Coordinates of N, CA, C and O in Angstrom, one line a residue:
M815 N 104.7 83.1 116.5 CA 104.4 81.8 116.9 C 104.2 80.9 115.6 O 104.5 79.8 115.6
I816 N 103.6 81.5 114.6 CA 103.3 80.8 113.4 C 104.6 80.3 112.7 O 104.7 79.2 112.3
A817 N 105.6 81.2 112.6 CA 106.9 80.9 112.0 C 107.5 79.7 112.8 O 108.0 78.8 112.2
R818 N 107.5 79.9 114.1 CA 108.2 78.8 115.0 C 107.5 77.5 114.8 O 108.1 76.5 114.7
H819 N 106.1 77.5 114.9 CA 105.3 76.3 114.8 C 105.6 75.5 113.5 O 105.6 74.3 113.5
F820 N 105.7 76.3 112.4 CA 105.8 75.6 111.1 C 107.3 75.6 110.6 O 107.5 75.1 109.5
G821 N 108.2 76.1 111.4 CA 109.7 76.0 111.0 C 110.1 77.0 110.0 O 111.1 76.7 109.3
F822 N 109.5 78.2 110.0 CA 109.9 79.2 109.1 C 110.8 80.2 109.8 O 110.7 80.4 111.1
V823 N 111.7 80.9 109.1 CA 112.4 82.0 109.6 C 111.5 83.3 109.5 O 111.1 83.6 108.4
H824 N 111.3 83.9 110.6 CA 110.4 85.1 110.6 C 111.3 86.3 110.3 O 112.2 86.7 110.9
L825 N 110.9 87.0 109.2 CA 111.6 88.2 108.8 C 110.5 89.4 108.8 O 109.6 89.4 107.9
S826 N 110.7 90.3 109.7 CA 109.8 91.5 109.8 C 110.4 92.5 108.9 O 111.5 93.1 109.2
A827 N 109.7 92.8 107.8 CA 110.2 93.8 106.9 C 110.4 95.2 107.6 O 111.4 95.8 107.4
G828 N 109.5 95.6 108.4 CA 109.6 96.8 109.1 C 110.8 96.9 110.0 O 111.6 97.9 110.0
E829 N 111.0 95.8 110.8 CA 112.2 95.8 111.7 C 113.5 95.8 110.9 O 114.4 96.5 111.2
L830 N 113.5 95.0 109.8 CA 114.8 95.0 109.0 C 115.0 96.3 108.3 O 116.2 96.7 108.2
M831 N 114.0 97.0 107.9 CA 114.2 98.3 107.3 C 114.6 99.3 108.4 O 115.5 100.2 108.1
R832 N 114.1 99.3 109.6 CA 114.6 100.2 110.7 C 116.1 99.9 111.0 O 116.8 100.9 111.2
V833 N 116.5 98.6 111.0 CA 117.9 98.3 111.3 C 118.8 98.9 110.2 O 119.8 99.5 110.4
E834 N 118.3 98.7 108.9 CA 119.1 99.2 107.8 C 119.1 100.8 107.8 O 120.2 101.4 107.6
R835 N 118.0 101.4 108.1 CA 117.9 102.9 108.2 C 118.9 103.4 109.3 O 119.6 104.3 109.0
D836 N 119.0 102.7 110.4 CA 119.8 103.2 111.5 C 121.3 102.8 111.3 O 122.2 103.3 112.0
S837 N 121.6 102.0 110.3 CA 123.0 101.6 110.0 C 123.8 102.7 109.5 O 125.0 102.7 109.5
G838 N 123.2 103.7 108.9 CA 123.9 104.8 108.3 C 124.4 104.5 106.9 O 125.0 105.4 106.2
S839 N 124.0 103.4 106.3 CA 124.4 103.0 104.9 C 123.7 103.9 103.9 O 122.7 104.6 104.3
A840 N 124.2 103.9 102.7 CA 123.5 104.7 101.7 C 122.0 104.2 101.5 O 121.1 105.1 101.4
L841 N 121.8 102.9 101.5 CA 120.5 102.4 101.4 C 119.6 102.9 102.7 O 118.5 103.2 102.5
G842 N 120.3 102.8 103.8 CA 119.6 103.3 105.0 C 119.2 104.8 105.0 O 118.1 105.1 105.5
Q843 N 120.0 105.6 104.3 CA 119.6 107.0 104.1 C 118.4 107.1 103.2 O 117.6 108.0 103.4
R844 N 118.3 106.3 102.2 CA 117.2 106.3 101.3 C 115.9 105.9 102.1 O 114.9 106.5 101.9
I845 N 116.0 104.9 102.9 CA 114.9 104.4 103.7 C 114.5 105.5 104.7 O 113.3 105.8 104.9
K846 N 115.4 106.2 105.3 CA 115.1 107.3 106.2 C 114.3 108.4 105.6 O 113.4 108.9 106.1
G847 N 114.7 108.7 104.4 CA 114.0 109.8 103.6 C 112.6 109.4 103.3 O 111.7 110.3 103.5
V848 N 112.3 108.2 103.0 CA 111.0 107.7 102.7 C 110.2 107.7 104.0 O 109.0 108.1 104.1
D849 N 110.8 107.1 105.1 CA 110.2 107.1 106.4 C 109.7 108.4 106.9 O 108.6 108.6 107.4
E850 N 110.5 109.4 106.7 CA 110.2 110.8 107.2 C 109.0 111.4 106.5 O 108.4 112.3 107.1
K851 N 108.7 110.9 105.3 CA 107.6 111.4 104.6 C 106.3 110.6 104.9 O 105.2 110.9 104.5
G852 N 106.5 109.5 105.7 CA 105.4 108.6 106.0 C 104.9 107.8 104.9 O 103.7 107.4 104.8
E853 N 105.7 107.5 103.9 CA 105.4 106.8 102.7 C 105.8 105.3 102.8 O 106.7 105.0 103.7
L854 N 105.3 104.5 102.0 CA 105.7 103.1 101.9 C 107.0 103.0 101.0 O 107.1 103.7 100.0
L855 N 107.9 102.1 101.4 CA 109.1 101.8 100.6 C 108.7 101.1 99.3 O 107.8 100.3 99.3
T856 N 109.5 101.4 98.3 CA 109.3 100.6 97.1 C 109.9 99.2 97.2 O 110.7 99.0 98.0
G857 N 109.3 98.3 96.4 CA 109.7 96.9 96.5 C 111.2 96.7 96.3 O 111.8 95.8 96.9
D858 N 111.8 97.5 95.4 CA 113.2 97.2 95.1 C 114.1 97.5 96.3 O 115.1 96.8 96.6
I859 N 113.7 98.5 97.1 CA 114.5 98.8 98.3 C 114.3 97.7 99.3 O 115.3 97.2 99.9
V860 N 113.1 97.3 99.6 CA 112.8 96.2 100.6 C 113.5 94.9 100.1 O 114.1 94.2 101.0
L861 N 113.4 94.6 98.9 CA 114.0 93.3 98.4 C 115.5 93.3 98.5 O 116.1 92.3 98.6
Q862 N 116.2 94.5 98.4 CA 117.6 94.5 98.6 C 118.0 94.0 100.0 O 118.9 93.2 100.1
V863 N 117.2 94.5 100.9 CA 117.5 94.1 102.3 C 117.1 92.6 102.5 O 117.9 91.8 103.1
L864 N 115.9 92.3 102.1 CA 115.4 90.9 102.3 C 116.3 89.9 101.6 O 116.6 88.8 102.2
D865 N 116.8 90.2 100.4 CA 117.6 89.3 99.7 C 118.9 89.0 100.5 O 119.3 87.9 100.6
R866 N 119.5 90.1 101.0 CA 120.8 89.9 101.8 C 120.5 89.1 103.0 O 121.3 88.1 103.3
V867 N 119.4 89.4 103.8 CA 119.1 88.7 105.0 C 118.8 87.2 104.7 O 119.2 86.3 105.4
M868 N 118.0 87.0 103.7 CA 117.6 85.6 103.3 C 118.8 84.8 102.9 O 119.0 83.6 103.3
E869 N 119.7 85.4 102.2 CA 121.0 84.7 101.8 C 121.8 84.3 103.0 O 122.3 83.2 103.0
E870 N 121.8 85.2 104.0 CA 122.6 84.9 105.2 C 121.9 83.6 105.9 O 122.7 82.7 106.4
H871 N 120.6 83.6 106.0 CA 119.9 82.4 106.6 C 120.1 81.2 105.7 O 120.2 80.1 106.3
M872 N 120.1 81.3 104.4 CA 120.2 80.1 103.5 C 121.6 79.5 103.7 O 121.7 78.3 103.6
T873 N 122.7 80.3 103.9 CA 124.0 79.7 104.1 C 124.0 78.9 105.4 O 124.9 78.0 105.6
K874 N 123.1 79.1 106.3 CA 123.0 78.3 107.5 C 122.0 77.2 107.4 O 121.6 76.5 108.4
G875 N 121.4 77.0 106.2 CA 120.5 75.9 106.0 C 119.0 76.2 106.1 O 118.2 75.3 105.9
S876 N 118.6 77.4 106.3 CA 117.2 77.8 106.4 C 116.7 78.2 105.0 O 117.4 79.1 104.4
H877 N 115.6 77.6 104.5 CA 115.1 77.9 103.2 C 113.6 78.3 103.2 O 113.1 78.4 102.1
Q878 N 113.0 78.4 104.3 CA 111.6 78.7 104.4 C 111.4 80.0 105.2 O 111.9 80.0 106.4
F879 N 110.7 81.0 104.7 CA 110.6 82.3 105.3 C 109.2 82.8 105.4 O 108.4 82.6 104.5
L880 N 108.9 83.4 106.5 CA 107.7 84.1 106.7 C 108.0 85.6 106.6 O 108.7 86.1 107.5
L881 N 107.5 86.2 105.6 CA 107.7 87.6 105.3 C 106.6 88.4 106.0 O 105.5 88.3 105.6
D882 N 106.9 89.1 107.0 CA 105.9 89.9 107.8 C 106.0 91.3 107.4 O 107.0 92.0 107.5
G883 N 104.9 91.8 106.8 CA 104.8 93.2 106.4 C 105.2 93.5 104.9 O 105.5 94.6 104.6
F884 N 105.4 92.4 104.1 CA 105.7 92.6 102.7 C 105.1 91.5 101.9 O 105.2 90.4 102.3
P885 N 104.6 91.9 100.8 CA 104.4 93.2 100.1 C 103.3 94.0 100.7 O 102.3 93.4 101.2
R886 N 103.4 95.3 100.6 CA 102.3 96.2 101.1 C 101.7 97.1 100.0 O 100.9 97.9 100.4
S887 N 102.2 97.0 98.8 CA 101.7 97.9 97.8 C 101.7 97.1 96.5 O 102.4 96.1 96.3
E888 N 101.0 97.6 95.5 CA 101.1 97.0 94.1 C 102.5 97.0 93.6 O 102.9 96.1 92.9
N889 N 103.2 98.1 93.8 CA 104.6 98.2 93.4 C 105.4 97.0 94.1 O 106.2 96.4 93.4
N890 N 105.2 96.8 95.4 CA 105.9 95.7 96.1 C 105.6 94.4 95.4 O 106.4 93.5 95.2
V891 N 104.3 94.2 95.0 CA 103.9 92.9 94.4 C 104.6 92.7 93.1 O 105.2 91.7 92.8
T892 N 104.6 93.8 92.3 CA 105.3 93.8 91.0 C 106.8 93.4 91.1 O 107.3 92.5 90.4
E893 N 107.5 94.1 92.1 CA 108.9 93.8 92.3 C 109.1 92.4 92.8 O 110.0 91.7 92.4
L894 N 108.2 91.9 93.7 CA 108.3 90.6 94.3 C 108.1 89.5 93.2 O 108.9 88.5 93.1
R895 N 107.2 89.8 92.2 CA 107.0 88.8 91.1 C 108.2 88.8 90.2 O 108.4 87.7 89.6
K896 N 108.9 89.9 90.0 CA 110.1 89.9 89.2 C 111.4 89.3 89.9 O 112.3 88.8 89.3
W897 N 111.4 89.4 91.2 CA 112.5 89.0 92.0 C 112.9 87.6 91.8 O 112.0 86.7 91.7
K898 N 114.1 87.3 91.7 CA 114.7 86.0 91.4 C 114.0 85.3 90.2 O 113.7 84.2 90.1
D899 N 113.8 86.2 89.2 CA 113.2 85.8 87.9 C 111.8 85.1 88.1 O 111.5 84.2 87.3
G900 N 111.1 85.5 89.1 CA 109.8 85.0 89.3 C 109.7 83.6 89.9 O 108.7 83.0 90.0
E901 N 110.9 83.1 90.4 CA 111.0 81.7 90.9 C 110.6 81.6 92.4 O 110.7 80.5 92.9
C902 N 110.2 82.7 93.0 CA 109.9 82.6 94.4 C 108.5 83.2 94.7 O 108.4 84.1 95.5
P903 N 107.4 82.6 94.2 CA 106.1 83.2 94.5 C 105.7 82.8 95.9 O 106.1 81.7 96.4
P904 N 104.9 83.7 96.5 CA 104.4 83.3 97.9 C 103.5 82.1 97.8 O 102.7 81.9 96.8
L905 N 103.7 81.2 98.7 CA 102.8 80.0 98.8 C 101.6 80.2 99.6 O 100.6 79.5 99.5
F906 N 101.6 81.3 100.4 CA 100.5 81.5 101.3 C 100.6 83.0 101.7 O 101.7 83.5 102.0
A907 N 99.5 83.7 101.8 CA 99.4 85.1 102.3 C 98.4 85.1 103.4 O 97.2 84.8 103.2
L908 N 98.8 85.5 104.6 CA 97.9 85.6 105.8 C 97.7 87.1 106.1 O 98.7 87.9 106.2
F909 N 96.5 87.5 106.2 CA 96.1 88.8 106.5 C 95.4 88.8 107.9 O 94.4 88.2 108.1
L910 N 96.0 89.6 108.8 CA 95.4 89.7 110.2 C 94.6 91.0 110.1 O 95.1 92.1 110.2
E911 N 93.3 90.8 110.0 CA 92.3 91.9 109.9 C 92.1 92.5 111.2 O 92.0 91.8 112.2
C912 N 91.9 93.9 111.2 CA 91.7 94.6 112.5 C 91.0 95.9 112.2 O 91.5 96.6 111.3
P913 N 89.9 96.2 112.9 CA 89.2 97.5 112.6 C 90.2 98.7 112.9 O 91.0 98.6 113.7
D914 N 90.0 99.7 112.1 CA 90.9 100.9 112.2 C 91.0 101.5 113.6 O 92.1 101.8 114.0
E915 N 89.9 101.6 114.3 CA 89.9 102.2 115.6 C 90.7 101.3 116.6 O 91.4 101.8 117.5
V916 N 90.5 100.0 116.5 CA 91.3 99.1 117.3 C 92.7 99.2 117.0 O 93.6 99.2 117.9
M917 N 93.1 99.3 115.7 CA 94.5 99.4 115.3 C 95.1 100.7 115.9 O 96.2 100.7 116.4
K918 N 94.4 101.8 115.8 CA 94.9 103.1 116.3 C 95.1 102.9 117.8 O 96.2 103.4 118.3
T919 N 94.2 102.3 118.5 CA 94.3 102.2 120.0 C 95.5 101.3 120.3 O 96.3 101.6 121.2
R920 N 95.7 100.2 119.6 CA 96.8 99.3 119.8 C 98.2 100.0 119.5 O 99.1 99.9 120.3
L921 N 98.2 100.8 118.4 CA 99.5 101.5 118.1 C 99.8 102.5 119.2 O 101.0 102.7 119.6
L922 N 98.8 103.3 119.6 CA 99.0 104.3 120.6 C 99.5 103.6 121.9 O 100.3 104.1 122.6
G923 N 98.8 102.5 122.2 CA 99.2 101.7 123.4 C 100.6 101.2 123.4 O 101.4 101.3 124.3
R924 N 101.0 100.8 122.2 CA 102.4 100.3 122.0 C 103.4 101.5 122.2 O 104.4 101.4 122.8
G925 N 103.0 102.7 121.6 CA 103.8 103.8 121.8 C 104.0 104.3 123.2 O 105.1 104.6 123.6
T926 N 102.9 104.3 124.0 CA 103.0 104.7 125.4 C 103.7 103.7 126.3 O 104.1 104.0 127.3
A927 N 103.7 102.4 125.8 CA 104.4 101.3 126.5 C 105.9 101.3 126.3 O 106.5 100.4 126.8
G928 N 106.4 102.2 125.5 CA 107.8 102.3 125.4 C 108.3 101.8 124.0 O 109.5 101.5 123.9
S929 N 107.5 101.7 123.0 CA 107.9 101.3 121.7 C 109.0 102.3 121.3 O 108.9 103.5 121.5
S930 N 110.0 101.8 120.6 CA 111.0 102.6 120.1 C 110.6 103.3 118.8 O 111.4 104.1 118.2
R931 N 109.4 103.1 118.4 CA 108.9 103.7 117.1 C 108.2 105.0 117.4 O 107.2 105.1 118.0
W932 N 108.8 106.1 116.8 CA 108.3 107.4 117.0 C 106.9 107.5 116.4 O 106.0 108.3 116.8
D933 N 106.6 106.7 115.3 CA 105.3 106.8 114.6 C 104.2 106.1 115.4 O 103.1 106.1 114.9
D934 N 104.5 105.5 116.5 CA 103.4 104.9 117.3 C 102.9 105.9 118.4 O 102.0 105.5 119.1
M935 N 103.4 107.1 118.4 CA 103.0 108.0 119.4 C 102.2 109.3 118.9 O 101.8 110.1 119.6
D936 N 102.1 109.3 117.6 CA 101.5 110.5 116.9 C 100.2 110.1 116.2 O 100.3 109.4 115.2
V937 N 99.1 110.6 116.7 CA 97.8 110.2 116.2 C 97.7 110.5 114.7 O 97.2 109.7 113.9
A938 N 98.2 111.7 114.3 CA 98.1 112.1 112.9 C 98.9 111.2 112.0 O 98.5 110.8 110.9
V939 N 100.1 110.7 112.4 CA 100.9 109.8 111.7 C 100.2 108.4 111.6 O 100.2 107.8 110.5
I940 N 99.7 108.0 112.7 CA 99.0 106.7 112.7 C 97.8 106.8 111.7 O 97.6 105.8 111.0
E941 N 97.0 107.9 111.7 CA 95.9 108.0 110.8 C 96.4 108.0 109.4 O 95.7 107.4 108.5
K942 N 97.5 108.6 109.1 CA 98.1 108.5 107.7 C 98.5 107.1 107.4 O 98.3 106.7 106.2
R943 N 99.1 106.4 108.3 CA 99.5 105.0 108.1 C 98.3 104.2 107.7 O 98.3 103.3 106.8
I944 N 97.2 104.4 108.5 CA 96.0 103.6 108.2 C 95.4 104.0 106.8 O 94.9 103.1 106.1
A945 N 95.4 105.3 106.5 CA 94.9 105.7 105.2 C 95.8 105.1 104.1 O 95.2 104.6 103.1
N946 N 97.1 105.1 104.3 CA 98.0 104.4 103.3 C 97.7 103.0 103.2 O 97.7 102.4 102.1
Y947 N 97.4 102.3 104.3 CA 97.0 100.9 104.2 C 95.8 100.7 103.3 O 95.8 99.9 102.4
H948 N 94.7 101.5 103.5 CA 93.5 101.4 102.7 C 93.8 101.6 101.2 O 93.3 100.9 100.4
S949 N 94.6 102.6 100.9 CA 94.8 102.9 99.5 C 95.8 102.0 98.9 O 95.7 101.7 97.7
Q950 N 96.8 101.6 99.6 CA 97.9 100.8 99.0 C 98.0 99.3 99.3 O 98.4 98.6 98.4
T951 N 97.5 98.9 100.5 CA 97.6 97.5 100.8 C 96.4 96.7 100.5 O 96.5 95.5 100.1
E952 N 95.2 97.3 100.5 CA 94.0 96.5 100.2 C 94.1 95.9 98.7 O 93.6 94.8 98.5
P953 N 94.6 96.6 97.7 CA 94.8 96.0 96.4 C 95.7 94.8 96.5 O 95.5 93.8 95.7
V954 N 96.7 94.7 97.3 CA 97.5 93.6 97.5 C 96.7 92.4 98.0 O 96.8 91.2 97.5
I955 N 95.8 92.6 99.0 CA 95.0 91.6 99.5 C 94.1 91.0 98.4 O 93.9 89.8 98.3
R956 N 93.5 91.9 97.7 CA 92.6 91.4 96.6 C 93.4 90.6 95.5 O 93.0 89.6 95.1
F957 N 94.6 91.1 95.2 CA 95.5 90.3 94.3 C 95.8 88.9 94.7 O 95.6 88.0 93.9
Y958 N 96.2 88.8 95.9 CA 96.6 87.4 96.4 C 95.4 86.5 96.6 O 95.5 85.3 96.7
G959 N 94.2 87.1 96.6 CA 93.0 86.3 96.7 C 92.4 85.9 95.3 O 91.4 85.2 95.2
S960 N 93.1 86.4 94.3 CA 92.6 86.2 92.9 C 93.4 85.0 92.3 O 94.4 84.6 92.8
A961 N 92.9 84.5 91.1 CA 93.6 83.5 90.4 C 94.9 83.9 89.9 O 95.9 83.2 90.0
E962 N 95.0 85.2 89.5 CA 96.3 85.7 89.0 C 97.4 85.7 90.1 O 98.5 85.4 89.9
G963 N 96.9 86.0 91.4 CA 97.8 86.0 92.5 C 98.0 84.6 93.2 O 98.7 84.5 94.2
G964 N 97.4 83.6 92.6 CA 97.6 82.3 93.1 C 96.6 81.8 94.1 O 96.7 80.7 94.6
N965 N 95.6 82.6 94.4 CA 94.6 82.2 95.4 C 95.2 81.7 96.7 O 94.8 80.7 97.3
V966 N 96.2 82.5 97.2 CA 97.0 82.0 98.3 C 96.7 82.8 99.6 O 97.4 82.7 100.6
F967 N 95.5 83.5 99.6 CA 95.2 84.4 100.6 C 94.3 83.8 101.7 O 93.3 83.1 101.4
E968 N 94.6 84.1 103.0 CA 93.8 83.6 104.1 C 93.6 84.9 105.0 O 94.5 85.6 105.4
R969 N 92.4 85.1 105.4 CA 92.0 86.2 106.3 C 91.6 85.7 107.7 O 90.9 84.8 107.8
I970 N 92.2 86.4 108.7 CA 92.0 86.0 110.1 C 91.6 87.3 110.8 O 92.3 88.3 110.7
N971 N 90.5 87.4 111.5 CA 90.1 88.5 112.3 C 90.9 88.6 113.6 O 90.6 87.8 114.5
S972 N 91.9 89.4 113.7 CA 92.8 89.4 114.9 C 92.1 90.1 116.1 O 92.7 90.2 117.2
D973 N 90.9 90.6 115.9 CA 90.2 91.3 117.0 C 89.3 90.2 117.8 O 88.7 90.6 118.8
Q974 N 89.4 89.0 117.3 CA 88.5 87.9 118.0 C 89.4 87.0 118.8 O 88.9 86.0 119.3
G975 N 90.6 87.3 119.1 CA 91.5 86.4 119.9 C 92.9 86.3 119.3 O 93.3 87.1 118.4
D976 N 93.6 85.3 119.8 CA 95.0 85.1 119.4 C 95.0 84.6 117.9 O 94.4 83.6 117.6
P977 N 95.6 85.4 117.0 CA 95.6 85.1 115.6 C 96.2 83.7 115.3 O 95.7 83.0 114.4
F978 N 97.2 83.3 116.0 CA 97.8 82.0 115.8 C 96.8 80.9 116.1 O 96.6 80.0 115.3
C979 N 96.1 81.0 117.2 CA 95.1 79.9 117.5 C 93.9 80.0 116.5 O 93.5 78.9 116.1
L980 N 93.5 81.2 116.2 CA 92.4 81.3 115.2 C 92.8 80.6 113.9 O 92.0 79.9 113.2
F981 N 94.1 80.9 113.4 CA 94.6 80.3 112.2 C 94.6 78.8 112.3 O 94.1 78.1 111.3
L982 N 95.1 78.2 113.4 CA 95.1 76.8 113.5 C 93.7 76.2 113.5 O 93.5 75.2 112.8
H983 N 92.8 76.8 114.2 CA 91.4 76.2 114.3 C 90.7 76.4 112.9 O 90.0 75.4 112.5
K984 N 90.9 77.5 112.2 CA 90.3 77.6 110.9 C 90.8 76.6 109.9 O 90.1 76.2 109.0
N985 N 92.0 76.1 110.2 CA 92.6 75.1 109.3 C 92.6 73.7 109.9 O 93.3 72.8 109.5
G986 N 91.7 73.5 110.9 CA 91.4 72.1 111.4 C 92.6 71.6 112.3 O 92.7 70.4 112.4
K987 N 93.4 72.4 112.9 CA 94.5 72.0 113.7 C 94.3 72.5 115.1 O 93.5 73.4 115.4
T988 N 95.0 71.9 116.1 CA 95.0 72.4 117.4 C 96.5 72.6 117.9 O 97.4 72.1 117.2
H989 N 96.6 73.2 119.1 CA 97.9 73.5 119.6 C 97.8 73.5 121.1 O 96.9 74.0 121.7
K990 N 98.8 72.8 121.8 CA 98.7 72.7 123.2 C 98.7 74.0 124.0 O 98.2 74.1 125.1
A991 N 99.3 75.0 123.4 CA 99.3 76.3 124.1 C 98.1 77.2 123.9 O 98.0 78.3 124.4
C992 N 97.2 76.7 123.0 CA 96.0 77.5 122.6 C 95.0 77.5 123.7 O 94.6 76.4 124.2
R993 N 94.4 78.6 124.0 CA 93.3 78.7 125.0 C 92.0 78.1 124.5 O 91.2 77.7 125.3
L994 N 91.9 78.0 123.2 CA 90.7 77.4 122.6 C 90.7 75.9 122.6 O 89.6 75.3 122.4
C995 N 91.9 75.3 122.7 CA 91.9 73.8 122.5 C 91.5 73.1 123.8 O 91.8 73.5 124.9

């Protein structure tokens, strides 16, 4: 909803990586190997896919993107800062905060509801994903909240309602589809 409301092209890094993985390409095989270990992809791999997809959208006139799920590690931040010679810094970083137990319940629910993601159905894998988040993604959050990262960080507690509506209200805006308005 945020991307549509503000006119951005929504690019889910995870979904794009799964499509590339399933394509059978050489890059897809690299992604598959990392996935099977339950590790995060390096920034250079993700940016190869994002660059191609963004170029496709730019040829159609779209130049504003919401990157969902990237960057997720300090390596990803480093690669993103070097990408396009540093000419594409994030203008805004939104973090949808959620307690670990709530996230585990949501992922298991998504898995039992027919998610095509095998990693939504295995408690041990979910717990590893959450542990990876704490060790690898929390430094990214701190970075984008710092002066060096541009102070572009906004935190929304997604356990308190619809994140889109909470985001709009936190920034002094309303939306006709919002239950809070």
